[in-house]
CSV table of C-alpha atoms and ligand atoms in Angstrom, one decimal:
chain,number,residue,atom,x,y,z
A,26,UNK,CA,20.8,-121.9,-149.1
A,27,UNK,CA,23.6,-119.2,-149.6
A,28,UNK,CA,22.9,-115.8,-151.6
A,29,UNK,CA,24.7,-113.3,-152.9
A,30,UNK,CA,22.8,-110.8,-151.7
A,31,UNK,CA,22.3,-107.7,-153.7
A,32,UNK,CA,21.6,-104.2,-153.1
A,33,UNK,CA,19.3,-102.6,-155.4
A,34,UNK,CA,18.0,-98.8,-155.7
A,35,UNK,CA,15.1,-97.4,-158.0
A,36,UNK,CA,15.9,-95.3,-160.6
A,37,UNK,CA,13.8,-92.6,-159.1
A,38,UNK,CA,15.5,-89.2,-159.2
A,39,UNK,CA,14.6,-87.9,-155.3
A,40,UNK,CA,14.0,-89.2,-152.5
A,41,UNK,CA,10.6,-91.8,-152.0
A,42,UNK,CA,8.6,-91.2,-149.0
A,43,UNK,CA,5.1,-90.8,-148.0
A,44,UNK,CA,4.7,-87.2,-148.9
A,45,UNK,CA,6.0,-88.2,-152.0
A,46,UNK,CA,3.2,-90.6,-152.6
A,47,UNK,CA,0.6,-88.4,-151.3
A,48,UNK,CA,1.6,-86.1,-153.7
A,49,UNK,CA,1.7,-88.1,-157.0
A,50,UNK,CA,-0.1,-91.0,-156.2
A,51,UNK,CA,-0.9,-93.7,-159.1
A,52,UNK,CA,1.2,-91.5,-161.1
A,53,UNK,CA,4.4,-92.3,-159.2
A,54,UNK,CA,3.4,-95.9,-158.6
A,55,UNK,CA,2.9,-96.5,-162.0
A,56,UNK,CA,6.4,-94.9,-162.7
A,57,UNK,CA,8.2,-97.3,-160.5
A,58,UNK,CA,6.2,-100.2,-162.0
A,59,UNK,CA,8.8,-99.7,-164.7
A,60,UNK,CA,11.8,-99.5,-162.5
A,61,UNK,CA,14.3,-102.1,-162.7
A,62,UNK,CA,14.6,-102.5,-159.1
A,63,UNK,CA,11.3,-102.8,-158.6
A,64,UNK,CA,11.0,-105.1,-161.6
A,65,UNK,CA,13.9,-107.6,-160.0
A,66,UNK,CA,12.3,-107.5,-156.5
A,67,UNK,CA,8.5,-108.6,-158.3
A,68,UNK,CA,10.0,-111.2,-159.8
A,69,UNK,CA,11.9,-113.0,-157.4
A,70,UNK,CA,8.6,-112.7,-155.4
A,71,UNK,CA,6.7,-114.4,-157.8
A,72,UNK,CA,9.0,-117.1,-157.7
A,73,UNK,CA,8.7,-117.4,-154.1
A,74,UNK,CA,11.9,-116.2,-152.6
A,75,UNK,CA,12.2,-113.0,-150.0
A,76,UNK,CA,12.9,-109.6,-150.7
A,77,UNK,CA,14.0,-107.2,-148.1
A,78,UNK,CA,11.5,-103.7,-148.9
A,79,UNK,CA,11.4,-100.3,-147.3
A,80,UNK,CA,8.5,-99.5,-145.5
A,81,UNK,CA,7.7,-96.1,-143.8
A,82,UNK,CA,8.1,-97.6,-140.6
A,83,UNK,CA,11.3,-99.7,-140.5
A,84,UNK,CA,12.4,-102.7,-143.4
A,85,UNK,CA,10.2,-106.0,-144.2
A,86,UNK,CA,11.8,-108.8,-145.0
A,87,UNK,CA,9.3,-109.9,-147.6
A,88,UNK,CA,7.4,-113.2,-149.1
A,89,UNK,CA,3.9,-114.3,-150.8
A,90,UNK,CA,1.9,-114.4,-147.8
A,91,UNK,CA,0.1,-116.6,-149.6
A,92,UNK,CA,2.9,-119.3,-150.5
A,93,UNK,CA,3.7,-121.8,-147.5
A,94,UNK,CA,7.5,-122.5,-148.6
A,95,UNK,CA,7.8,-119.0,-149.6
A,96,UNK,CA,6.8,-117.8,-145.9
A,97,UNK,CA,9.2,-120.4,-144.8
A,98,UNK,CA,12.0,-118.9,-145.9
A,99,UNK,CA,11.2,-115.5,-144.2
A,100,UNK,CA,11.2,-117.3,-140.7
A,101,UNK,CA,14.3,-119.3,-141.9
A,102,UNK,CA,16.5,-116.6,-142.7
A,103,UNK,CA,15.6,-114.1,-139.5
A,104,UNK,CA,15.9,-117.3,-137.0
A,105,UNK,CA,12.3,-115.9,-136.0
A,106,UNK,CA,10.1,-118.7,-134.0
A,107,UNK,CA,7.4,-120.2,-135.8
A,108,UNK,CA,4.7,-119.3,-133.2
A,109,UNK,CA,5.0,-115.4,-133.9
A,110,UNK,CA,2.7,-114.5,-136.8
A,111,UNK,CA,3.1,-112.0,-139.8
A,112,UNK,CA,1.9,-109.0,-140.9
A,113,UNK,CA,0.2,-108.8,-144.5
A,114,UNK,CA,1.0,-106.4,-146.7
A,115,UNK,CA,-1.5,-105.1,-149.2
A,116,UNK,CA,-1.3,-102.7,-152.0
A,117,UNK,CA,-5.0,-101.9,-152.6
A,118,UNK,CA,-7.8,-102.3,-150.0
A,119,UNK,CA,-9.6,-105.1,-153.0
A,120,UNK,CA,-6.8,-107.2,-152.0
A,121,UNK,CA,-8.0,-107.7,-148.2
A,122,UNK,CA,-11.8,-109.1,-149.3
A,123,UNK,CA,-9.7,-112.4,-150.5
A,124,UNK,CA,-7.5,-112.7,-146.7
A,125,UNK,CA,-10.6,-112.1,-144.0
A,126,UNK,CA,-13.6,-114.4,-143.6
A,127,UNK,CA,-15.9,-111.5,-142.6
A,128,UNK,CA,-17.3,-108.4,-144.1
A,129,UNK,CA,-14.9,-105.2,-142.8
A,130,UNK,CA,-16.7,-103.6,-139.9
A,131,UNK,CA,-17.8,-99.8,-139.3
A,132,UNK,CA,-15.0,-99.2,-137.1
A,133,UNK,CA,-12.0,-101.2,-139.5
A,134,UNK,CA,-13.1,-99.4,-142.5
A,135,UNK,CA,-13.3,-95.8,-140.6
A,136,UNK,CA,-9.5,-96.7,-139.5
A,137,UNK,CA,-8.9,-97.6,-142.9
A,138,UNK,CA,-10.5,-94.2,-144.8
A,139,UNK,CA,-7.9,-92.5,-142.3
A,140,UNK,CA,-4.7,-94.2,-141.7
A,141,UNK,CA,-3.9,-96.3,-144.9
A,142,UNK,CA,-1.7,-96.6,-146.8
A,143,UNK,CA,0.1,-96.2,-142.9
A,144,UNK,CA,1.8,-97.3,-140.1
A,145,UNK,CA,-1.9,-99.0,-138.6
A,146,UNK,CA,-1.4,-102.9,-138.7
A,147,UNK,CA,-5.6,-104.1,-138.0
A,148,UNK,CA,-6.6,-107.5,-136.9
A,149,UNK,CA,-8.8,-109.3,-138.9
A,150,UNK,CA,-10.6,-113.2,-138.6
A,151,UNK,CA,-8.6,-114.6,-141.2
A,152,UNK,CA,-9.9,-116.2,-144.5
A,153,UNK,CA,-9.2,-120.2,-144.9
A,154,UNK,CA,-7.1,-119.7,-147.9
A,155,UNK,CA,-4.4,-118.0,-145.8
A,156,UNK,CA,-1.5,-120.3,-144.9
A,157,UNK,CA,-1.1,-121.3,-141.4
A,158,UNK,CA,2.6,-120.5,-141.5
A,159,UNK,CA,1.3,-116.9,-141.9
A,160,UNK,CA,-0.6,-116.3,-139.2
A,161,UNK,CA,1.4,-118.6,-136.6
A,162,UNK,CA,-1.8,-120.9,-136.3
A,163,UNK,CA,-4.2,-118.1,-135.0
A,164,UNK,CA,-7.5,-117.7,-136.7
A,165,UNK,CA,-7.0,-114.0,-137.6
A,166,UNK,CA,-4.2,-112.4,-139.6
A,167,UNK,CA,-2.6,-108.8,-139.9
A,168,UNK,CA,-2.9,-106.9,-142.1
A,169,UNK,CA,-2.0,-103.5,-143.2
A,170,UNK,CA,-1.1,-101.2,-146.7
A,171,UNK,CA,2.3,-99.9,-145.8
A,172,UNK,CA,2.8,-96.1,-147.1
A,173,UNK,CA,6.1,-96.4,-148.7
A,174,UNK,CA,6.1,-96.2,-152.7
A,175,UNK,CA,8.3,-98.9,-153.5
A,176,UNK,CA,6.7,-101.6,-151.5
A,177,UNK,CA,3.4,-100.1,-153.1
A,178,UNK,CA,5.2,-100.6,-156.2
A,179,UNK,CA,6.6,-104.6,-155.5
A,180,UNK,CA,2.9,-105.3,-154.2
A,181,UNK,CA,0.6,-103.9,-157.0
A,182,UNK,CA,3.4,-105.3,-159.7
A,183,UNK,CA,3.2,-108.2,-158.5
A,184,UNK,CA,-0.5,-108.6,-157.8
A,185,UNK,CA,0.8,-110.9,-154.5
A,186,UNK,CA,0.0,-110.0,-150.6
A,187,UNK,CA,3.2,-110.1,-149.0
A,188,UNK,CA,4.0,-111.3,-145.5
A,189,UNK,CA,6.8,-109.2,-144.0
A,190,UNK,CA,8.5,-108.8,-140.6
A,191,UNK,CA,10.9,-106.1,-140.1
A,192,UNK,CA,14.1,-107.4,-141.7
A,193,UNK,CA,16.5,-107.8,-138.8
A,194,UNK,CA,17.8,-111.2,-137.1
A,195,UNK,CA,15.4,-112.1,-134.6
A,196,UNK,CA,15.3,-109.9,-131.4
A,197,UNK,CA,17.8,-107.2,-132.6
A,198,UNK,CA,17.1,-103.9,-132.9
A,199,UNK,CA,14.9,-103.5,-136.4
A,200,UNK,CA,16.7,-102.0,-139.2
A,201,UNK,CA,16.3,-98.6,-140.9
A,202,UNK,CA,18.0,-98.7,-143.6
A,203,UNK,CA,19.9,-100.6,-146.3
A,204,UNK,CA,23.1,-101.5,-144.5
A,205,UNK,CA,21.0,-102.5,-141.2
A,206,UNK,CA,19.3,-105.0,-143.2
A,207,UNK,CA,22.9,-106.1,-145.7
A,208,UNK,CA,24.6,-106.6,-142.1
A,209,UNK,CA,21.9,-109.0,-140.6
A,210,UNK,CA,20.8,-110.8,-143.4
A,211,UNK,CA,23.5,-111.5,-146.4
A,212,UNK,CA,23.8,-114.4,-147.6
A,213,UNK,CA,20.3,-115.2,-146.0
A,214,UNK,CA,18.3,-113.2,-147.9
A,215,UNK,CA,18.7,-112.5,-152.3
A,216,UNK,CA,18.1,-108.4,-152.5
A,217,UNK,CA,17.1,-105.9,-150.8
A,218,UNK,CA,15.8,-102.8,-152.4
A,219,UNK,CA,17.3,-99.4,-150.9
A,220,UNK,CA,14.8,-96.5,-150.3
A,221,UNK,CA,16.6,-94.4,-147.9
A,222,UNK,CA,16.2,-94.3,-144.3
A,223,UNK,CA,12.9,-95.4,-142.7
A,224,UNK,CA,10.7,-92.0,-141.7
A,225,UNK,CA,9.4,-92.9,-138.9
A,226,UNK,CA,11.8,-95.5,-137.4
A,227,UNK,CA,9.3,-97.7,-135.4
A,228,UNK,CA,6.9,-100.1,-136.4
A,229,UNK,CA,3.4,-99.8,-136.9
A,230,UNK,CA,0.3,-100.1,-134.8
A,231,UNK,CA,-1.3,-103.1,-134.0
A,232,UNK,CA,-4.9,-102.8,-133.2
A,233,UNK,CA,-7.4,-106.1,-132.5
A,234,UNK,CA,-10.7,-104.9,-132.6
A,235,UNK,CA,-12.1,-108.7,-132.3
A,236,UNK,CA,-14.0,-107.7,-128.8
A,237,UNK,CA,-16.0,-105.4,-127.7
A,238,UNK,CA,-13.7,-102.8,-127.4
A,239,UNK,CA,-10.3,-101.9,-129.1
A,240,UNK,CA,-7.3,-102.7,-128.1
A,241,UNK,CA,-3.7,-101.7,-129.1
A,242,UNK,CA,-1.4,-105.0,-129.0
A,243,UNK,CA,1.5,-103.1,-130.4
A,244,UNK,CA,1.7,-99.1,-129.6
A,245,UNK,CA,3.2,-97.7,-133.3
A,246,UNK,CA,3.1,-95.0,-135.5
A,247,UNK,CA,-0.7,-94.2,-135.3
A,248,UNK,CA,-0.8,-92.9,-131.9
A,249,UNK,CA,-3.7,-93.9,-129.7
A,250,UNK,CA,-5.0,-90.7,-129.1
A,251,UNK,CA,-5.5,-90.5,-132.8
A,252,UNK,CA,-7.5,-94.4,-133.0
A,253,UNK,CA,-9.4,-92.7,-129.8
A,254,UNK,CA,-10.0,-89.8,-131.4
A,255,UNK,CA,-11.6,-91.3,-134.6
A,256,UNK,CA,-13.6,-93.9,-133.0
A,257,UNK,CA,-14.5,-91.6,-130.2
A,258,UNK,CA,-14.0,-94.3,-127.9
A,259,UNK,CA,-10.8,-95.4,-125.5
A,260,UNK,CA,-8.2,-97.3,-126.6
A,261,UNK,CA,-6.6,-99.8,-124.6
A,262,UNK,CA,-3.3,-100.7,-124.3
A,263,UNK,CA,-2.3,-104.2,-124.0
A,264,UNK,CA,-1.1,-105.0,-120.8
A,265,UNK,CA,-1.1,-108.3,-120.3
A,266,UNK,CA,1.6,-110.3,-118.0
A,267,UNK,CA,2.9,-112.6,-121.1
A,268,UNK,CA,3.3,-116.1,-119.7
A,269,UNK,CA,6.6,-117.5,-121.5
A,270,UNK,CA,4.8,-121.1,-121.6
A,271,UNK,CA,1.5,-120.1,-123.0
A,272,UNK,CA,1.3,-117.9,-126.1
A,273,UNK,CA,0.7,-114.9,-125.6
A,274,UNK,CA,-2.1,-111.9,-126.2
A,275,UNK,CA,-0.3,-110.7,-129.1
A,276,UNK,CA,2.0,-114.1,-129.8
A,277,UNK,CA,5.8,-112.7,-130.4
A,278,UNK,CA,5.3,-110.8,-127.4
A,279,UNK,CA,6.9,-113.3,-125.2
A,280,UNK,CA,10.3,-113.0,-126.6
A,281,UNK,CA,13.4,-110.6,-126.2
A,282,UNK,CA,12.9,-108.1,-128.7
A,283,UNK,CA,14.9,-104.9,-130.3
A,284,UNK,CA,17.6,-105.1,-127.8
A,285,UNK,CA,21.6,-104.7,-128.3
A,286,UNK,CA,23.9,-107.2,-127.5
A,287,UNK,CA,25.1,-105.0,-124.9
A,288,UNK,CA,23.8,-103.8,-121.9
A,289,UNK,CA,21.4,-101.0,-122.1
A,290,UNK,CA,19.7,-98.9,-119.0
A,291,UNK,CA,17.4,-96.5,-119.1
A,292,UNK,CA,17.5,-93.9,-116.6
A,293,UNK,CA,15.3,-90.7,-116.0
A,294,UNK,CA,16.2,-87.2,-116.1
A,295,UNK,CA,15.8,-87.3,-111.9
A,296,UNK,CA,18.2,-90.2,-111.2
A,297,UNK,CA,21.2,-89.4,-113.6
A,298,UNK,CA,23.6,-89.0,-111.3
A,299,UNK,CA,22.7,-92.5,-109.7
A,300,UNK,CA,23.2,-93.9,-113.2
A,301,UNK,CA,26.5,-91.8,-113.4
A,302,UNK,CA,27.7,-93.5,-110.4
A,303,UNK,CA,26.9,-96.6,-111.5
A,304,UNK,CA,28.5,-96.5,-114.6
A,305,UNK,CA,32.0,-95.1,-112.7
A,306,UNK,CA,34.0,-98.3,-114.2
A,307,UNK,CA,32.4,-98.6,-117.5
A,308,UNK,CA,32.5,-97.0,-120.8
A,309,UNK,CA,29.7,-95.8,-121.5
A,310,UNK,CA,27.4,-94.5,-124.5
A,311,UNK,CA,25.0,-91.9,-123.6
A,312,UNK,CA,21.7,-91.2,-125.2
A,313,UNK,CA,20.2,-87.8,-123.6
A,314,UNK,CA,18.2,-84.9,-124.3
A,315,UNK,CA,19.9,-82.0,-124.2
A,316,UNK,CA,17.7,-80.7,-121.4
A,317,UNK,CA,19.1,-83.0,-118.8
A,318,UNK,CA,22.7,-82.5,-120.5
A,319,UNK,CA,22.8,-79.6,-119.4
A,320,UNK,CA,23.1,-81.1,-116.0
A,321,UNK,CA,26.4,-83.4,-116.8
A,322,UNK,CA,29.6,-82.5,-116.1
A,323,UNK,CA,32.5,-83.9,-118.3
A,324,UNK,CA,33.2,-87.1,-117.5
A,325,UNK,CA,35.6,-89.2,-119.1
A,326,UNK,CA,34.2,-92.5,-119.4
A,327,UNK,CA,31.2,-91.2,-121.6
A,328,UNK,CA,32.6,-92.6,-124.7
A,329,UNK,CA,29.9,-91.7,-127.3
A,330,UNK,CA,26.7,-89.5,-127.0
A,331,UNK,CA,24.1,-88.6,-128.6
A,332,UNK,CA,21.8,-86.1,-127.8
A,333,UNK,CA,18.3,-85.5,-128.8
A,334,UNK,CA,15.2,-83.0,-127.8
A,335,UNK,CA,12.4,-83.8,-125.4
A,336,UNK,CA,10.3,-81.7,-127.5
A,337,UNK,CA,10.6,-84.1,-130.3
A,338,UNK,CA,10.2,-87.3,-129.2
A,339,UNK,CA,9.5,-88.2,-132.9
A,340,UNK,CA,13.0,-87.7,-133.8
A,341,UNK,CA,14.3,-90.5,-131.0
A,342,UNK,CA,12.1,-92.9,-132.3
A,343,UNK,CA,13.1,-92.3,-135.9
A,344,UNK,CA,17.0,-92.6,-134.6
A,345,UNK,CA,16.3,-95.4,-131.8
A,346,UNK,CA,17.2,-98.3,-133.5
A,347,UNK,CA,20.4,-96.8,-135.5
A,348,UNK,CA,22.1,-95.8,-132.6
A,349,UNK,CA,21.4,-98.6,-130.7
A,350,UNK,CA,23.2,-100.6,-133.6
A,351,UNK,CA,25.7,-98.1,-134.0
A,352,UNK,CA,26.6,-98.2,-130.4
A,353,UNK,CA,26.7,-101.9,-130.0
A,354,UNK,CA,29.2,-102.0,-132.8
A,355,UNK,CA,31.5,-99.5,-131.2
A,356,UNK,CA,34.2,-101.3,-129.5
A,357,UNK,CA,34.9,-98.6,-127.2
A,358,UNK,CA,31.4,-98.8,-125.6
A,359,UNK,CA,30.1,-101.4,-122.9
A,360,UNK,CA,27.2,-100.2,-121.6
A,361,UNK,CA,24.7,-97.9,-123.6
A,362,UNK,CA,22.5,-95.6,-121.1
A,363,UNK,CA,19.2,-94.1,-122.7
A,364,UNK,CA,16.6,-91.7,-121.2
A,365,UNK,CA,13.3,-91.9,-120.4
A,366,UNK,CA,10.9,-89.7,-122.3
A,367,UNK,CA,7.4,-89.3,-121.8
A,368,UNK,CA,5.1,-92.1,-123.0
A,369,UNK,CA,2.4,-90.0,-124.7
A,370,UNK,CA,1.5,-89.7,-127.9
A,371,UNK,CA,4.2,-91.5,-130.3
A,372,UNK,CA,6.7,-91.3,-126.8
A,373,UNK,CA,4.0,-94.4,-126.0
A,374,UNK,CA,5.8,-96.3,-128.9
A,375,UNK,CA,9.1,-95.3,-128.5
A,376,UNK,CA,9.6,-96.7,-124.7
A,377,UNK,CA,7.4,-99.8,-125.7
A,378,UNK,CA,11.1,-100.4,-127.7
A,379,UNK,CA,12.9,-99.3,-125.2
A,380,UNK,CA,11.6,-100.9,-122.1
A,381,UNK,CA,11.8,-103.8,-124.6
A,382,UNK,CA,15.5,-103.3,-125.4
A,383,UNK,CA,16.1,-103.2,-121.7
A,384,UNK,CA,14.5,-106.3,-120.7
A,385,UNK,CA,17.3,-109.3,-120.8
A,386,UNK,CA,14.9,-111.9,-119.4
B,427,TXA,O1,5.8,-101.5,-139.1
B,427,TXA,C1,5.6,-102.8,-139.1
B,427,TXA,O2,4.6,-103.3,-138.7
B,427,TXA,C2,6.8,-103.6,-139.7
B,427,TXA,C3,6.9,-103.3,-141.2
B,427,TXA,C4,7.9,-104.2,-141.9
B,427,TXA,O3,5.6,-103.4,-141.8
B,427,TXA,N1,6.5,-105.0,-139.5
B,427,TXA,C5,6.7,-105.6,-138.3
B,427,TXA,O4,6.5,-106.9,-138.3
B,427,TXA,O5,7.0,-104.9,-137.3
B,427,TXA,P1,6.9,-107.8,-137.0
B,427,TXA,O6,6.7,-109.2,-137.5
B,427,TXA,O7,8.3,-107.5,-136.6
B,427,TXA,O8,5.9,-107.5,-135.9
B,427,TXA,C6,4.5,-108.0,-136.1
B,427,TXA,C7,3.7,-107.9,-134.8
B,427,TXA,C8,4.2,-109.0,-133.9
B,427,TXA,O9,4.2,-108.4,-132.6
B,427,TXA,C9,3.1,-110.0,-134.0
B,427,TXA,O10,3.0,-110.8,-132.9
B,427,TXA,C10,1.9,-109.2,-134.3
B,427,TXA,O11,2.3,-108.2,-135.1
B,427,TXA,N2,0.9,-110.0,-135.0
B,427,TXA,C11,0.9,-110.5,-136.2
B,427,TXA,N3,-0.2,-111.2,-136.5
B,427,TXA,C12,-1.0,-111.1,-135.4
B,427,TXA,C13,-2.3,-111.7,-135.1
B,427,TXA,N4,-2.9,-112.4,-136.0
B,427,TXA,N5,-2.7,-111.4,-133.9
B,427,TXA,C14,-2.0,-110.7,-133.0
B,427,TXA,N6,-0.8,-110.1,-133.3
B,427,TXA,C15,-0.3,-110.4,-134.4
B,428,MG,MG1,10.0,-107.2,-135.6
């Protein structure tokens, strides 16, 4: 099926963001609940077609989690294999008593007091009535309550759970905005609503806490030293060699994800000059903190740059996937060159992506 896809913003005088939400709460949410945008995007829902939504993390492309043909369409349009399961967005924790089988532990429901609405995606054992489409098969599902006001909004107008990956053709870079989505997506999808630029820029968290201890699938926006800090326990991260045959530990793991159509290396700050080298006969796009930029001379075949702080490692993720977009679009540009930050805290997240981006296998 062909759309004309539309683009579709909220009335909403300023901008709509977490703090925003914190701030005014039910209040705001039941202001948008009006909104025509917002309206539109319910509807079509209901009726079980997608909507692309802003989320605090990156875009979902979003269906009734709960509606088999709907949920189709969602894997349809993003060419995403059928084996990778969703996330499930909720807009009130009463919603997530009707998706799990079991009661919600101690440790989900401190993770829940703290991080939701937020970037925390938690595995649960998943209730029958959740469609197997949803949940790629597997007896749990994911759920989280995303902390964006208009996908608050969609959901609680709506009443429905939604099932939403980030809203990018499978295995490209996830989109931040609007346009990221429009250019992957038109004619696939039938709107999208526009709520700015994504705050944080990567996805969330995933966290299985399933055995006896928990484990981060997915590094995200809630850092583990935060999850560790609450449950005053260690947090693993999921290291698992993925077998490309077998699913995988977290299915969807297996396959290339986030990266450009070009080439993209990533080089620390100690071995620049053996990437400069390297790159002699290329054109290049450069993505470096100004630290180590200090340490370039000017050389001519650098054809973009972009330069960021290794004090704020917060800000690369929130920029990662635009520029990695931005540069594979630029004609100039054959190779794109990013540098290694430190993997701590929300740096953990952001070179998950990028070792990601890097891997061509
Ligand atoms: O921030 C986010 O999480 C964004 C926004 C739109 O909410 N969504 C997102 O969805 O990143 P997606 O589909 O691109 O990534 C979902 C991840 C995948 O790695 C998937 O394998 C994992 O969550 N996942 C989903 N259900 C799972 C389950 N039952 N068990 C293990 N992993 C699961
Ligand atoms: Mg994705």
């Amino acid at each position: 099926m062909e759309y004309q896809t539309k683009i579709l913003k909220a009335e909403y005088n300023g901008e709509l963001n977490s703090s925003i939400l914190k701030e005014r709460g039910m209040d705001l949410l039941q202001e948008l609940k009006k909104d025509p945008a917002v309206i539109k995007a319910a509807e079509l829902l209901e009726k079980g077609e997608t909507t692309a939504l802003p989320t605090e993390t990156v875009y979902g492309l979003a269906a009734d989690a709960m509606n088999t043909e709907a949920v189709k369409k969602i894997f349809t349009a993003k060419g995403r294999p059928q084996d990778n399961p969703l996330i499930v967005h909720i807009g009130e924790e009463k919603q997530l008593t009707s998706l799990i089988r079991d009661e919600i532990s101690l440790k989900a429901q401190l993770l829940i007091d703290r991080f939701w609405p937020g970037p925390l995606t938690i595995i649960f054992k998943k209730n029958r009535l959740v469609p197997d489409i949803t949940s790629a098969g597997l007896d749990t599902v994911a759920v989280r309550m995303p902390a964006h006001p208009l996908i608050l909004a969609v959901i609680q107008l709506s009443g429905l759970v939604l099932a939403a990956p980030s809203a990018n053709t499978s295995g490209y870079p996830s989109p931040t905005n609007a346009e990221h989505v429009y250019s992957d997506l038109k004619g696939k999808i039938p709107l999208i609503l526009d709520g700015g630029s994504s705050e944080l820029g990567v996805e969330s968290t995933v966290i299985d806490l399933s055995g006896d201890k928990a484990l981060v699938l997915r590094p995200g926006g809630i850092t583990r030293e935060k999850i560790s800090e609450l449950l005053e326990e260690e947090i693993a991260l999921s290291s698992k060699k993925i077998d490309k045959k077998t699913s995988a530990p977290a299915p969807g793991m297996k396959y290339r994800h986030y990266a450009p159509e070009k080439k993209l290396y990533l080089f620390s700050p100690d071995n620049l000059n053996n990437i400069l080298e390297q790159a002699e006969d290329k054109n290049i796009a450069l993505i470096i903190s100004k630290e180590t930029k200090l340490k370039v001379e000017n050389i001519k075949n650098i054809k973009a740059v972009e330069i960021f702080s290794r004090k704020n490692p917060a800000e690369l993720g929130r920029k990662l996937y635009a520029l990695l977009r931005k540069f594979d679009r630029n004609q100039e540009v054959e190779e794109i060159y990013i540098e290694e930050i430190k993997d701590k805290g929300i740096g953990e997240a952001v070179m998950n992506r990028i070792y990601k981006a890097c891997d061509r296998s």
